[in-house]
Short mmCIF file of C-alpha atoms in Angstrom, two decimals:
data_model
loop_
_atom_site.label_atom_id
_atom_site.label_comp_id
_atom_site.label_asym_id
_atom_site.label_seq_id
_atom_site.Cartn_x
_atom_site.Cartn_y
_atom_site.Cartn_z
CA UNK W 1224 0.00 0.00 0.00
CA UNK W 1225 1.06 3.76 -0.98
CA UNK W 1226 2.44 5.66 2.24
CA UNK W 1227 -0.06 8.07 3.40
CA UNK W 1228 0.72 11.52 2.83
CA UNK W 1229 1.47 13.74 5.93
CA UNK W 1230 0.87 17.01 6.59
CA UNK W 1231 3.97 19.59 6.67
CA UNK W 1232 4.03 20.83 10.35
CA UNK W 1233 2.35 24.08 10.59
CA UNK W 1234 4.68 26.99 12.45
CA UNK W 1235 2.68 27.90 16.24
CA UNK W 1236 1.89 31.44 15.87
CA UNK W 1237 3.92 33.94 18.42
CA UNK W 1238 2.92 37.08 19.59
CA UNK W 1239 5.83 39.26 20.70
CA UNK W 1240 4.64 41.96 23.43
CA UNK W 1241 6.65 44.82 23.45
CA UNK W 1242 7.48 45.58 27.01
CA UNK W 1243 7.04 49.21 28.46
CA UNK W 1244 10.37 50.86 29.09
CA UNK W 1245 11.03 50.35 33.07
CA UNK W 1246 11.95 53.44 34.75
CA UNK W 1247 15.62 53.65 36.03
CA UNK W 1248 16.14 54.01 39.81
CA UNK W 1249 16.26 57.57 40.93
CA UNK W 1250 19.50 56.61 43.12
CA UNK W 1251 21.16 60.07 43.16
CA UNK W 1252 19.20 63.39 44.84
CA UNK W 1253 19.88 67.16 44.11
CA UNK W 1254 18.79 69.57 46.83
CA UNK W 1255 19.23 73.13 47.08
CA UNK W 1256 18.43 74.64 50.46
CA UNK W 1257 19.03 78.20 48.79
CA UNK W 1258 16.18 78.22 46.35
CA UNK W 1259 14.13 75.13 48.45
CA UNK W 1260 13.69 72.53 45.66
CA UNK W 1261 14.68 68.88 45.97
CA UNK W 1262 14.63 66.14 42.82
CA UNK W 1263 15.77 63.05 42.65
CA UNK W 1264 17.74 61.79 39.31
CA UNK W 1265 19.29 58.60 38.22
CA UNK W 1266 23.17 58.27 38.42
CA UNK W 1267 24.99 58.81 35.25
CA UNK W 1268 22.75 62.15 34.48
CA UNK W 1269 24.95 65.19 34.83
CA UNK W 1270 23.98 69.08 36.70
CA UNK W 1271 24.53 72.36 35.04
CA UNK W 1272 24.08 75.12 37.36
CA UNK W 1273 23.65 78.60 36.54
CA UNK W 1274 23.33 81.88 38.80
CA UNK W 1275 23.05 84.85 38.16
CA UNK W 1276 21.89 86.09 41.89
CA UNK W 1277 19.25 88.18 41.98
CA UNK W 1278 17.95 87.63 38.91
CA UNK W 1279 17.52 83.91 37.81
CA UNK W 1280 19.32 80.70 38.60
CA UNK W 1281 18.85 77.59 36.15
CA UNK W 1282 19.73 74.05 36.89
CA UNK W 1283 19.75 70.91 34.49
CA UNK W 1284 19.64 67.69 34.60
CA UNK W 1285 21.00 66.05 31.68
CA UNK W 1286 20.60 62.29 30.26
CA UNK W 1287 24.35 60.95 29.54
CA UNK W 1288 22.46 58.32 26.88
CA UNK W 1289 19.99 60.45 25.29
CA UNK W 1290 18.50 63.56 24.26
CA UNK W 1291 16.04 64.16 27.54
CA UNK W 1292 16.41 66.66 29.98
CA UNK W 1293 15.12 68.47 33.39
CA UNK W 1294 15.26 71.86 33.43
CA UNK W 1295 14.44 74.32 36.14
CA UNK W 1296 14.52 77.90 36.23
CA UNK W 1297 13.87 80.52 38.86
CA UNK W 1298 13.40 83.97 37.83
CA UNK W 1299 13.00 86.67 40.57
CA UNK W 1300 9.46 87.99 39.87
CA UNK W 1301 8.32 89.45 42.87
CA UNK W 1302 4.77 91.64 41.64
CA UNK W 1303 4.00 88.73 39.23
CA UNK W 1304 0.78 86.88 39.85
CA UNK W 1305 0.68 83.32 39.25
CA UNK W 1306 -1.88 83.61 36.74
CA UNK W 1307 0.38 86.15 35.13
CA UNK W 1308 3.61 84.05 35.16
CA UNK W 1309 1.50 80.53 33.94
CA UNK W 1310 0.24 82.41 30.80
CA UNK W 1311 3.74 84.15 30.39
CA UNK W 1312 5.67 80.49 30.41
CA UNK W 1313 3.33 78.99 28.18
CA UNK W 1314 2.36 81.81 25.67
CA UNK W 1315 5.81 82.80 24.77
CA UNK W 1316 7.15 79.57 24.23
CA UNK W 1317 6.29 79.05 20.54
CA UNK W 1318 8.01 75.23 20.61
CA UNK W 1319 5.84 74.03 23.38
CA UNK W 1320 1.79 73.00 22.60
CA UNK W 1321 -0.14 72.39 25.92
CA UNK W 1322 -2.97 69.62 25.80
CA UNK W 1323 -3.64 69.97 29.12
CA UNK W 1324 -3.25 71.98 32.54
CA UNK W 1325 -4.07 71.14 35.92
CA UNK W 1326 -3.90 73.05 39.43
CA UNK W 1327 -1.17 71.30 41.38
CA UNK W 1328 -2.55 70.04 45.14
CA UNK W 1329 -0.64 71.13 48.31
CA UNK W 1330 0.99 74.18 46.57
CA UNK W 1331 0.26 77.28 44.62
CA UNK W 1332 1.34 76.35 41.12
CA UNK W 1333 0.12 74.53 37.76
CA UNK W 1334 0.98 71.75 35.97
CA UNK W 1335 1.31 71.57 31.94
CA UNK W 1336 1.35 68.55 29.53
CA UNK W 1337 1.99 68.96 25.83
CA UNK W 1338 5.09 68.18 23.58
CA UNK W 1339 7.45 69.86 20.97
CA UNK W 1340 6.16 71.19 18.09
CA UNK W 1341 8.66 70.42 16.03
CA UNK W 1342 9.62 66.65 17.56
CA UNK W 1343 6.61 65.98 18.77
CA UNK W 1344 7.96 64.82 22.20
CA UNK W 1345 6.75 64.61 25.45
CA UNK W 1346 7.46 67.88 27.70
CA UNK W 1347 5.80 67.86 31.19
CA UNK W 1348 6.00 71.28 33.10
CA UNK W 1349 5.44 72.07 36.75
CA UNK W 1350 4.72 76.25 37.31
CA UNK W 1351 4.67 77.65 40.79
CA UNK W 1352 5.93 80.66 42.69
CA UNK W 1353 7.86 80.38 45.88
CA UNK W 1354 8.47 84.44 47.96
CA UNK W 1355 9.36 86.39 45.52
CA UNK W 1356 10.49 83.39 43.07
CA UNK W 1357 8.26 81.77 39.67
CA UNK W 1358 10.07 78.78 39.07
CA UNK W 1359 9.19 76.31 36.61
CA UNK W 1360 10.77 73.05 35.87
CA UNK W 1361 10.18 71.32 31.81
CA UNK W 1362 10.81 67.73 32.12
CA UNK W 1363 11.91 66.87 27.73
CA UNK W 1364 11.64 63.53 26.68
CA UNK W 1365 14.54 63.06 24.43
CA UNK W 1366 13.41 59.38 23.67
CA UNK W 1367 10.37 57.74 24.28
CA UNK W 1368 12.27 55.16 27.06
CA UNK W 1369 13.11 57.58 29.14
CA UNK W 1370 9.49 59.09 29.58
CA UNK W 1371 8.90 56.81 33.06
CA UNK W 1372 12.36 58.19 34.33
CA UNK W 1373 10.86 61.47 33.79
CA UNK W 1374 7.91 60.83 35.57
CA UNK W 1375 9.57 59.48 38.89
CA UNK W 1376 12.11 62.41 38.42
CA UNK W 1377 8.50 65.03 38.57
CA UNK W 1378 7.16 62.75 40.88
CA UNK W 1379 10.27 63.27 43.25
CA UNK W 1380 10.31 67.42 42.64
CA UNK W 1381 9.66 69.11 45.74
CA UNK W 1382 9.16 72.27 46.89
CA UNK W 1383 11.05 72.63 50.26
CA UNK W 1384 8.97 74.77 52.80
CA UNK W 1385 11.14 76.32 55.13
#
């Protein structure tokens, strides 16, 4: 009798999931006592400072593997409403589109999401003012794996009350 045909063996489908990126551990801290902000940041990121006392400071936090960054300013503003200094920040910055703002609990201050115009990527900004300081801080996504690092890193921004 003729040998019975057989089937070929049919592949098992496979479904690859791709997994979100994991944020990195926020194992290093900046805190200055002068201006009363804290963050944490993941080692490997470097600081810029910049003073120019009186006037402004600006300190930023900068990704050693990619393009994202944290980046907080304080600008001495001391007759500027909050309300003034919110629309100021946002208005004037013709890179940034807002999708969405929110009144931050606990302290006197907004908080902005939108991206880049141009890039398209992910910017987060907290707004507040602090005596006679408006301070905001723009958390950049320079690539969409870091955007959970940037989270913890907003998540860990604090306003120091003396």
């Amino acid at each position: 009798s003729a040998p019975t045909p057989t089937e070929p063996p049919q592949p098992t489908p496979t479904f690859t999931v791709t997994p979100s990126p994991a944020p990195v551990q926020l194992d290093e801290s900046y805190d200055n006592d002068t201006y009363g902000i804290s963050i944490g940041y993941p080692s490997g990121w470097v600081i810029e400072e910049t003073y120019e006392p009186g006037e402004s400071w600006t300190i930023k936090i900068l990704s050693s593997a990619s393009e994202s960054y944290v980046e907080i300013i304080g600008q001495h503003a001391p007759d500027v409403t909050l309300k003034q200094f919110v629309s100021a920040r946002i208005g004037l910055d013709e890179q940034y589109m807002e999708r969405n703002r929110v009144p931050i609990k606990d302290m006197p201050g907004y908080f902005s999401e939108g991206k880049h115009v141009f890039t398209e990527n992910s910017i987060k900004i907290v707004m507040f003012l602090k005596d006679e300081w408006a301070i905001h801080a723009a958390f950049v996504v320079g690539g969409p794996q870091d955007e959970p690092t940037l989270d913890l890193m907003r998540d860990s921004f604090k306003l120091k009350i003396p």
